Amino acid sequence: MTDVRDAPSSQVNGAAAGPTGQTRTGLGADALRAAVTDHLVYSIARPPAVLTPEHYYRALSLAVRDRMQKRWMATTQNWLDLSAKVVCYLSAEFLMGPQLGNNLIALGIEEQARAAMAELGQDLDVILACEGEPGLGNGGLGRLAACYLDSLAALERPAVGYGIRYEFGIFSQEISDGWQVEKTDNWLAHGNPWEIAKPDASYQVNWGGHTEGYTDVTGRRRVRWVPQRVLKGVSYDTPVQGYGVNTCNTLTLWSARAVESFALDAFNTGDFYRAVDEEVISETVSKVLYPNDEPEAGKRLRLLQQYFFVTCSLQDILDIHLHRAHRPLAALPDKWAIQLNDTHPSIAVAELMRLLIDEHQLEWNTAWDLTVRTFGYTNHTLLPEALETWPLSIFGEALPRHLELIYEINARFLDEVRAAFPGDEDRVRRMSLISEDGQTVRMAHLATVGSHTVNGVAALHSELLKSSVLKDFHEMWPQRFGNVTNGVTPRRFLALSNPGLRELLDDTIGPGWMTNLDRLKGLEASIGDPEFRRRWREIKRANKSRLAEYVHASTGIELDPTWMFDVQVKRIHEYKRQHLMALHIIALYHRLKTEPGLVIPPRAFIFGGKAAPGYHMAKRIIKLINAVGETVNADPEVNRCLKVVFLPNFNVKTAHLVYPAANLSEQISTAGKEASGTGNMKFMINGALTIGTLDGANVEIRQEAGAENFFLFGLTEEQVAEVQANGYRPLSHVESDPELAAVLELIARGEFTRGDTEVLRPIVDNLVHHDPFLVLADYRSYVDRQAEVSKVWLDRDAWSRMSIRNTARSGRFSSDRAIQEYCAQIWGVGPMSVPL
Ligand code: 26Q
């Protein structure tokens, strides 16, 4: 294997940056400088006098992209030539984050780039900060897809990510008067230097209309779909460079366009405006990412988005398989492993059947066998309201042929159920792809029936999947079910975002940890070394100063980096219980106000995250946090040891500043509700201690870290179920806990809202009378455990030891480990090095 890191750039690509060749490929500082200078003239086309850091960002990005191009083409050519099996990761979201810094690390040329830019009078850090990010995801699921692409490339697995090139990503969040305000995210406004448009690679997408039967030339009865509308998807490809290897995989995102023939037809008849209208309607399909938790999200357009990217991706796969690799359809499952990232792409099951039967004339049984052997399904949620279903009316109108196919899949499947469980018609109804009321298609059932494997994303989640939402399916096909605990990429979430720690790790255990995170175990040998612990604390302190500067610039709030940074960053949702953390802050506030002279180890409470625009309770929780913050931060009796920050617009870019600066990671969801969590892993890798429930991957984090290095609190999943089954009465906790009563009373009487008793009332009312996520049931256990956190914090050395142990034992949470498990257990795909 040619390792780009080991090869001095001058030897690989020639000694000097010549006017041609090496300017595109040379990895040395001189070649990079020459390349940037070239791009400033030939791609940016601005005279030196008007150049800004943003122009340098674009020029450097183009120069870096040039350096991936040959590896990129060689990678695709290699798997085609060698007829390798390829992983296709189908996901409605890819939350890639800024690309420049990551690609510099992957190519091993950060220092060269820094030197090159310095020669041009530019600071690389300033240039890196110019990059916006493609916010093409909501949160965990989209970021997981991005981490998996990174690991697939680093592990030299042939892979393609398929998704949607939304013109507007997740909204950008501003805070006004303590409330969230949404702004459109026009991420393409300044162009995107990383993508390559491939308008020649496009596929037709049909929509609506009806089906009709006909007899083909061989005399067989067939079905034809006569669509009402036609549009097309064009591909935009982004390179995904593997760390330290030649493998450079592809992220293909589809963008919707009008079909020329449609527009032309209208134009010829003189109806110019209809042609333009057609274009606008077609392009709407990839216009905007839907937020999760959006009650309005069950809309036709969302179904069209899903079908749109799924059919383009499957047509692309079949096109490569048949016309570029010249393989028979029967070999499909041997050459492609297609993974469904949640149910969002699950229409793929019906679409592949349609393509194989209607377009490629296969028999039903052959087509079904190929389909099931090709797909794998990953489930990311147990919340019943988050399990996707589509009203039959919408579905049948939009995808009439698919509805027919789903009925047929269902009929054959239910026959199998009846054969396996004779006389159990209840079971048949529960398992049907069509809901019991006959009103909706159940996409999770379709994905399960159409895949050879089903996996959850953490051990607990996978167990609950088998015992709750997919229980019947597990009883029928136990061998289909498995677990792959999520992971995160150490390149982005350690090397790139925590350069101080990266250096310390390199010095202490050598650089091998970047591709083998289990090497972090080696840190344990240094725990007893006071000098090592001092360096450990210094790095954390520097990261906290960096975050404090950013907090000051974006909120005006000043933080002291010697305080404990206690952080909860994630989407705002009642099940994640940001309001539980707020109740703790209010309890401390109450103690400081009622016990003058009380000493509390100083803490900064830092929140970040977006609420779905239509999720009113979540938006009110943001208001609660900001209201408490305003009161706490302004009160000299309190702000001597408490500060509260709500960091606006939490995204991948701000995440880079947050995780490395945290002392305490808040993972406090109601047990059984968070499928896995991945932020919990990013904190752990960066040396934060966790306070958390036994939920999602927290269970495994605690196992790895050791119970003594994890602050556990709260009810278990079984206890939660029991409490809810026995008629939970939240008021009983208020009655038996005077401090909790006082805390709720402070909110209710307007202490944080300048006497306004209405603004936050819905939160208090909901907690006291309903409390669907058992905030009050876990309150006392949480607050008491927090007191212990404060006590341990006072013992600097004890805290440092625990912090080092957390990082040292975080190796399991690398996405490299997760991808190796997917490859071995689900995809059957091995490594394949790419010669240059
Ligand atoms: C569905 C229908 C209509 C509109 C939007 C949606 C939609 C979009 C995104 C539903 C869900 C999502 C995203 C879910 C998500 O991020 N889930 C998280 O996945 C992580 C990776 O596995 C887990 O770690 C988290 O526990 C899980 O919440």
mmCIF file of N, CA, C and O in Angstrom, residues 755-825:
data_model
loop_
_atom_site.group_PDB
_atom_site.id
_atom_site.type_symbol
_atom_site.label_atom_id
_atom_site.label_comp_id
_atom_site.label_asym_id
_atom_site.label_seq_id
_atom_site.Cartn_x
_atom_site.Cartn_y
_atom_site.Cartn_z
ATOM 1 N N GLY A 755 -41.237 38.741 36.141
ATOM 2 C CA GLY A 755 -42.585 38.731 36.697
ATOM 3 C C GLY A 755 -43.648 38.149 35.786
ATOM 4 O O GLY A 755 -44.779 37.923 36.219
ATOM 5 N N ASP A 756 -43.301 37.890 34.547
ATOM 6 C CA ASP A 756 -44.269 37.284 33.620
ATOM 7 C C ASP A 756 -44.518 35.827 34.027
ATOM 8 O O ASP A 756 -43.590 35.012 34.039
ATOM 9 N N THR A 757 -45.755 35.518 34.379
ATOM 10 C CA THR A 757 -46.055 34.163 34.865
ATOM 11 C C THR A 757 -46.622 33.259 33.773
ATOM 12 O O THR A 757 -46.980 32.113 34.035
ATOM 13 N N GLU A 758 -46.717 33.785 32.574
ATOM 14 C CA GLU A 758 -47.338 33.010 31.491
ATOM 15 C C GLU A 758 -46.331 32.293 30.604
ATOM 16 O O GLU A 758 -46.562 31.155 30.195
ATOM 17 N N VAL A 759 -45.212 32.994 30.292
ATOM 18 C CA VAL A 759 -44.291 32.485 29.276
ATOM 19 C C VAL A 759 -43.874 31.038 29.519
ATOM 20 O O VAL A 759 -43.894 30.205 28.624
ATOM 21 N N LEU A 760 -43.477 30.723 30.738
ATOM 22 C CA LEU A 760 -42.920 29.404 31.013
ATOM 23 C C LEU A 760 -43.921 28.457 31.660
ATOM 24 O O LEU A 760 -43.601 27.306 31.960
ATOM 25 N N ARG A 761 -45.159 28.950 31.836
ATOM 26 C CA ARG A 761 -46.178 28.125 32.487
ATOM 27 C C ARG A 761 -46.393 26.765 31.784
ATOM 28 O O ARG A 761 -46.510 25.736 32.470
ATOM 29 N N PRO A 762 -46.429 26.749 30.440
ATOM 30 C CA PRO A 762 -46.667 25.437 29.796
ATOM 31 C C PRO A 762 -45.634 24.387 30.175
ATOM 32 O O PRO A 762 -45.955 23.199 30.249
ATOM 33 N N ILE A 763 -44.412 24.814 30.447
ATOM 34 C CA ILE A 763 -43.383 23.838 30.832
ATOM 35 C C ILE A 763 -43.697 23.285 32.223
ATOM 36 O O ILE A 763 -43.706 22.067 32.445
ATOM 37 N N VAL A 764 -43.989 24.184 33.156
ATOM 38 C CA VAL A 764 -44.270 23.751 34.528
ATOM 39 C C VAL A 764 -45.528 22.880 34.550
ATOM 40 O O VAL A 764 -45.549 21.795 35.158
ATOM 41 N N ASP A 765 -46.577 23.338 33.880
ATOM 42 C CA ASP A 765 -47.834 22.569 33.843
ATOM 43 C C ASP A 765 -47.591 21.177 33.291
ATOM 44 O O ASP A 765 -48.058 20.176 33.835
ATOM 45 N N ASN A 766 -46.856 21.128 32.197
ATOM 46 C CA ASN A 766 -46.604 19.836 31.574
ATOM 47 C C ASN A 766 -45.841 18.912 32.516
ATOM 48 O O ASN A 766 -46.166 17.726 32.639
ATOM 49 N N LEU A 767 -44.842 19.467 33.205
ATOM 50 C CA LEU A 767 -44.043 18.637 34.122
ATOM 51 C C LEU A 767 -44.891 18.132 35.279
ATOM 52 O O LEU A 767 -44.834 16.958 35.649
ATOM 53 N N VAL A 768 -45.672 19.017 35.851
ATOM 54 C CA VAL A 768 -46.410 18.667 37.058
ATOM 55 C C VAL A 768 -47.570 17.710 36.758
ATOM 56 O O VAL A 768 -47.882 16.833 37.565
ATOM 57 N N HIS A 769 -48.192 17.877 35.605
ATOM 58 C CA HIS A 769 -49.402 17.091 35.328
ATOM 59 C C HIS A 769 -49.197 15.911 34.380
ATOM 60 O O HIS A 769 -49.978 14.978 34.400
ATOM 61 N N HIS A 770 -48.179 15.997 33.516
ATOM 62 C CA HIS A 770 -47.996 14.907 32.543
ATOM 63 C C HIS A 770 -46.604 14.288 32.641
ATOM 64 O O HIS A 770 -46.450 13.106 32.814
ATOM 65 N N ASP A 771 -45.605 15.121 32.475
ATOM 66 C CA ASP A 771 -44.196 14.695 32.554
ATOM 67 C C ASP A 771 -43.942 13.390 31.801
ATOM 68 O O ASP A 771 -43.513 12.385 32.384
ATOM 69 N N PRO A 772 -44.171 13.415 30.505
ATOM 70 C CA PRO A 772 -44.074 12.174 29.732
ATOM 71 C C PRO A 772 -42.673 11.541 29.768
ATOM 72 O O PRO A 772 -42.535 10.351 29.502
ATOM 73 N N PHE A 773 -41.651 12.327 30.094
ATOM 74 C CA PHE A 773 -40.293 11.767 30.079
ATOM 75 C C PHE A 773 -39.663 11.696 31.473
ATOM 76 O O PHE A 773 -38.448 11.632 31.614
ATOM 77 N N LEU A 774 -40.518 11.702 32.484
ATOM 78 C CA LEU A 774 -40.090 11.413 33.865
ATOM 79 C C LEU A 774 -38.955 12.307 34.383
ATOM 80 O O LEU A 774 -38.073 11.853 35.106
ATOM 81 N N VAL A 775 -39.049 13.567 34.029
ATOM 82 C CA VAL A 775 -38.068 14.539 34.518
ATOM 83 C C VAL A 775 -38.127 14.612 36.043
ATOM 84 O O VAL A 775 -37.094 14.559 36.723
ATOM 85 N N LEU A 776 -39.338 14.702 36.575
ATOM 86 C CA LEU A 776 -39.468 14.858 38.029
ATOM 87 C C LEU A 776 -39.090 13.574 38.764
ATOM 88 O O LEU A 776 -38.530 13.617 39.860
ATOM 89 N N ALA A 777 -39.363 12.441 38.136
ATOM 90 C CA ALA A 777 -39.017 11.167 38.774
ATOM 91 C C ALA A 777 -37.503 11.020 38.931
ATOM 92 O O ALA A 777 -37.025 10.399 39.874
ATOM 93 N N ASP A 778 -36.750 11.579 38.002
ATOM 94 C CA ASP A 778 -35.281 11.462 38.058
ATOM 95 C C ASP A 778 -34.603 12.671 38.706
ATOM 96 O O ASP A 778 -33.382 12.691 38.856
ATOM 97 N N TYR A 779 -35.395 13.696 39.056
ATOM 98 C CA TYR A 779 -34.806 14.955 39.531
ATOM 99 C C TYR A 779 -33.877 14.775 40.734
ATOM 100 O O TYR A 779 -32.724 15.195 40.717
ATOM 101 N N ARG A 780 -34.358 14.142 41.775
ATOM 102 C CA ARG A 780 -33.574 14.058 43.015
ATOM 103 C C ARG A 780 -32.282 13.281 42.789
ATOM 104 O O ARG A 780 -31.199 13.671 43.236
ATOM 105 N N SER A 781 -32.402 12.189 42.076
ATOM 106 C CA SER A 781 -31.228 11.363 41.821
ATOM 107 C C SER A 781 -30.187 12.160 41.027
ATOM 108 O O SER A 781 -28.981 12.102 41.292
ATOM 109 N N TYR A 782 -30.664 12.970 40.088
ATOM 110 C CA TYR A 782 -29.767 13.792 39.251
ATOM 111 C C TYR A 782 -29.068 14.867 40.079
ATOM 112 O O TYR A 782 -27.842 15.017 40.037
ATOM 113 N N VAL A 783 -29.855 15.608 40.836
ATOM 114 C CA VAL A 783 -29.298 16.722 41.597
ATOM 115 C C VAL A 783 -28.302 16.215 42.648
ATOM 116 O O VAL A 783 -27.243 16.817 42.861
ATOM 117 N N ASP A 784 -28.617 15.109 43.269
ATOM 118 C CA ASP A 784 -27.686 14.558 44.259
ATOM 119 C C ASP A 784 -26.395 14.082 43.599
ATOM 120 O O ASP A 784 -25.302 14.265 44.140
ATOM 121 N N ARG A 785 -26.521 13.480 42.431
ATOM 122 C CA ARG A 785 -25.302 13.028 41.740
ATOM 123 C C ARG A 785 -24.460 14.224 41.312
ATOM 124 O O ARG A 785 -23.227 14.171 41.345
ATOM 125 N N GLN A 786 -25.127 15.319 40.970
ATOM 126 C CA GLN A 786 -24.391 16.537 40.595
ATOM 127 C C GLN A 786 -23.579 17.069 41.781
ATOM 128 O O GLN A 786 -22.493 17.638 41.591
ATOM 129 N N ALA A 787 -24.100 16.896 42.984
ATOM 130 C CA ALA A 787 -23.349 17.342 44.175
ATOM 131 C C ALA A 787 -22.051 16.549 44.280
ATOM 132 O O ALA A 787 -20.989 17.083 44.641
ATOM 133 N N GLU A 788 -22.139 15.294 43.934
ATOM 134 C CA GLU A 788 -20.941 14.453 43.959
ATOM 135 C C GLU A 788 -19.950 14.893 42.878
ATOM 136 O O GLU A 788 -18.738 14.901 43.106
ATOM 137 N N VAL A 789 -20.474 15.260 41.706
ATOM 138 C CA VAL A 789 -19.620 15.780 40.636
ATOM 139 C C VAL A 789 -18.820 16.973 41.160
ATOM 140 O O VAL A 789 -17.600 17.062 40.986
ATOM 141 N N SER A 790 -19.510 17.886 41.841
ATOM 142 C CA SER A 790 -18.844 19.074 42.372
ATOM 143 C C SER A 790 -17.752 18.709 43.367
ATOM 144 O O SER A 790 -16.696 19.336 43.411
ATOM 145 N N LYS A 791 -18.033 17.703 44.164
ATOM 146 C CA LYS A 791 -17.059 17.280 45.167
ATOM 147 C C LYS A 791 -15.794 16.726 44.507
ATOM 148 O O LYS A 791 -14.681 17.089 44.859
ATOM 149 N N VAL A 792 -15.991 15.888 43.505
ATOM 150 C CA VAL A 792 -14.834 15.307 42.815
ATOM 151 C C VAL A 792 -14.058 16.406 42.080
ATOM 152 O O VAL A 792 -12.823 16.399 42.043
ATOM 153 N N TRP A 793 -14.769 17.371 41.533
ATOM 154 C CA TRP A 793 -14.126 18.466 40.791
ATOM 155 C C TRP A 793 -13.113 19.202 41.667
ATOM 156 O O TRP A 793 -12.065 19.654 41.188
ATOM 157 N N LEU A 794 -13.434 19.314 42.965
ATOM 158 C CA LEU A 794 -12.546 20.034 43.876
ATOM 159 C C LEU A 794 -11.200 19.326 44.030
ATOM 160 O O LEU A 794 -10.200 19.953 44.366
ATOM 161 N N ASP A 795 -11.186 18.021 43.803
ATOM 162 C CA ASP A 795 -9.939 17.258 43.865
ATOM 163 C C ASP A 795 -9.358 17.176 42.447
ATOM 164 O O ASP A 795 -9.615 16.234 41.705
ATOM 165 N N ARG A 796 -8.548 18.183 42.103
ATOM 166 C CA ARG A 796 -8.056 18.326 40.732
ATOM 167 C C ARG A 796 -7.398 17.055 40.202
ATOM 168 O O ARG A 796 -7.605 16.658 39.060
ATOM 169 N N ASP A 797 -6.604 16.445 41.074
ATOM 170 C CA ASP A 797 -5.871 15.266 40.617
ATOM 171 C C ASP A 797 -6.795 14.088 40.370
ATOM 172 O O ASP A 797 -6.637 13.362 39.394
ATOM 173 N N ALA A 798 -7.765 13.922 41.263
ATOM 174 C CA ALA A 798 -8.721 12.827 41.077
ATOM 175 C C ALA A 798 -9.468 13.029 39.763
ATOM 176 O O ALA A 798 -9.651 12.088 38.975
ATOM 177 N N TRP A 799 -9.897 14.278 39.529
ATOM 178 C CA TRP A 799 -10.632 14.566 38.290
ATOM 179 C C TRP A 799 -9.753 14.266 37.074
ATOM 180 O O TRP A 799 -10.204 13.644 36.103
ATOM 181 N N SER A 800 -8.508 14.719 37.113
ATOM 182 C CA SER A 800 -7.607 14.494 35.974
ATOM 183 C C SER A 800 -7.439 13.012 35.695
ATOM 184 O O SER A 800 -7.468 12.579 34.542
ATOM 185 N N ARG A 801 -7.258 12.246 36.747
ATOM 186 C CA ARG A 801 -7.103 10.798 36.545
ATOM 187 C C ARG A 801 -8.341 10.215 35.875
ATOM 188 O O ARG A 801 -8.248 9.401 34.961
ATOM 189 N N MET A 802 -9.501 10.624 36.339
ATOM 190 C CA MET A 802 -10.739 10.099 35.744
ATOM 191 C C MET A 802 -10.867 10.540 34.286
ATOM 192 O O MET A 802 -11.315 9.788 33.421
ATOM 193 N N SER A 803 -10.459 11.777 34.041
ATOM 194 C CA SER A 803 -10.535 12.312 32.679
ATOM 195 C C SER A 803 -9.622 11.522 31.738
ATOM 196 O O SER A 803 -10.033 11.092 30.651
ATOM 197 N N ILE A 804 -8.394 11.297 32.177
ATOM 198 C CA ILE A 804 -7.440 10.539 31.346
ATOM 199 C C ILE A 804 -7.972 9.127 31.107
ATOM 200 O O ILE A 804 -7.918 8.609 29.995
ATOM 201 N N ARG A 805 -8.525 8.523 32.178
ATOM 202 C CA ARG A 805 -9.070 7.168 32.012
ATOM 203 C C ARG A 805 -10.191 7.138 30.986
ATOM 204 O O ARG A 805 -10.312 6.199 30.207
ATOM 205 N N ASN A 806 -11.017 8.173 30.981
ATOM 206 C CA ASN A 806 -12.103 8.197 29.999
ATOM 207 C C ASN A 806 -11.547 8.202 28.576
ATOM 208 O O ASN A 806 -11.960 7.401 27.742
ATOM 209 N N THR A 807 -10.605 9.088 28.293
ATOM 210 C CA THR A 807 -10.015 9.105 26.947
ATOM 211 C C THR A 807 -9.338 7.764 26.653
ATOM 212 O O THR A 807 -9.541 7.175 25.587
ATOM 213 N N ALA A 808 -8.561 7.284 27.620
ATOM 214 C CA ALA A 808 -7.790 6.056 27.399
ATOM 215 C C ALA A 808 -8.695 4.872 27.065
ATOM 216 O O ALA A 808 -8.300 3.977 26.319
ATOM 217 N N ARG A 809 -9.921 4.905 27.583
ATOM 218 C CA ARG A 809 -10.818 3.751 27.408
ATOM 219 C C ARG A 809 -11.904 3.998 26.367
ATOM 220 O O ARG A 809 -12.914 3.285 26.314
ATOM 221 N N SER A 810 -11.704 5.008 25.522
ATOM 222 C CA SER A 810 -12.740 5.378 24.556
ATOM 223 C C SER A 810 -12.551 4.726 23.187
ATOM 224 O O SER A 810 -13.330 4.970 22.263
ATOM 225 N N GLY A 811 -11.495 3.899 23.064
ATOM 226 C CA GLY A 811 -11.152 3.344 21.748
ATOM 227 C C GLY A 811 -12.298 2.643 21.029
ATOM 228 O O GLY A 811 -12.452 2.737 19.813
ATOM 229 N N ARG A 812 -13.149 1.960 21.799
ATOM 230 C CA ARG A 812 -14.263 1.234 21.206
ATOM 231 C C ARG A 812 -15.211 2.140 20.424
ATOM 232 O O ARG A 812 -15.941 1.688 19.542
ATOM 233 N N PHE A 813 -15.213 3.434 20.739
ATOM 234 C CA PHE A 813 -16.205 4.315 20.134
ATOM 235 C C PHE A 813 -15.702 5.004 18.863
ATOM 236 O O PHE A 813 -16.278 5.986 18.403
ATOM 237 N N SER A 814 -14.645 4.440 18.291
ATOM 238 C CA SER A 814 -14.201 4.897 16.976
ATOM 239 C C SER A 814 -15.139 4.348 15.909
ATOM 240 O O SER A 814 -15.554 3.183 15.966
ATOM 241 N N SER A 815 -15.451 5.173 14.928
ATOM 242 C CA SER A 815 -16.288 4.677 13.817
ATOM 243 C C SER A 815 -15.518 3.636 13.002
ATOM 244 O O SER A 815 -16.134 2.871 12.252
ATOM 245 N N ASP A 816 -14.202 3.567 13.144
ATOM 246 C CA ASP A 816 -13.449 2.494 12.465
ATOM 247 C C ASP A 816 -13.883 1.121 12.989
ATOM 248 O O ASP A 816 -14.067 0.187 12.227
ATOM 249 N N ARG A 817 -14.042 1.027 14.309
ATOM 250 C CA ARG A 817 -14.520 -0.235 14.900
ATOM 251 C C ARG A 817 -15.924 -0.558 14.393
ATOM 252 O O ARG A 817 -16.222 -1.685 13.974
ATOM 253 N N ALA A 818 -16.787 0.456 14.375
ATOM 254 C CA ALA A 818 -18.168 0.231 13.918
ATOM 255 C C ALA A 818 -18.177 -0.233 12.461
ATOM 256 O O ALA A 818 -18.872 -1.198 12.113
ATOM 257 N N ILE A 819 -17.389 0.418 11.623
ATOM 258 C CA ILE A 819 -17.377 0.071 10.189
ATOM 259 C C ILE A 819 -16.789 -1.328 9.984
ATOM 260 O O ILE A 819 -17.271 -2.102 9.148
ATOM 261 N N GLN A 820 -15.791 -1.687 10.768
ATOM 262 C CA GLN A 820 -15.270 -3.052 10.655
ATOM 263 C C GLN A 820 -16.355 -4.073 10.991
ATOM 264 O O GLN A 820 -16.458 -5.113 10.349
ATOM 265 N N GLU A 821 -17.185 -3.747 11.985
ATOM 266 C CA GLU A 821 -18.289 -4.666 12.323
ATOM 267 C C GLU A 821 -19.317 -4.741 11.198
ATOM 268 O O GLU A 821 -19.785 -5.821 10.843
ATOM 269 N N TYR A 822 -19.698 -3.588 10.648
ATOM 270 C CA TYR A 822 -20.636 -3.614 9.505
ATOM 271 C C TYR A 822 -20.064 -4.450 8.361
ATOM 272 O O TYR A 822 -20.768 -5.258 7.751
ATOM 273 N N CYS A 823 -18.774 -4.237 8.072
ATOM 274 C CA CYS A 823 -18.158 -4.942 6.945
ATOM 275 C C CYS A 823 -18.145 -6.449 7.182
ATOM 276 O O CYS A 823 -18.421 -7.231 6.269
ATOM 277 N N ALA A 824 -17.854 -6.844 8.422
ATOM 278 C CA ALA A 824 -17.739 -8.274 8.711
ATOM 279 C C ALA A 824 -19.107 -8.929 8.883
ATOM 280 O O ALA A 824 -19.357 -10.004 8.352
ATOM 281 N N GLN A 825 -20.010 -8.261 9.608
ATOM 282 C CA GLN A 825 -21.277 -8.921 9.966
ATOM 283 C C GLN A 825 -22.382 -8.713 8.944
ATOM 284 O O GLN A 825 -23.304 -9.513 8.854
#
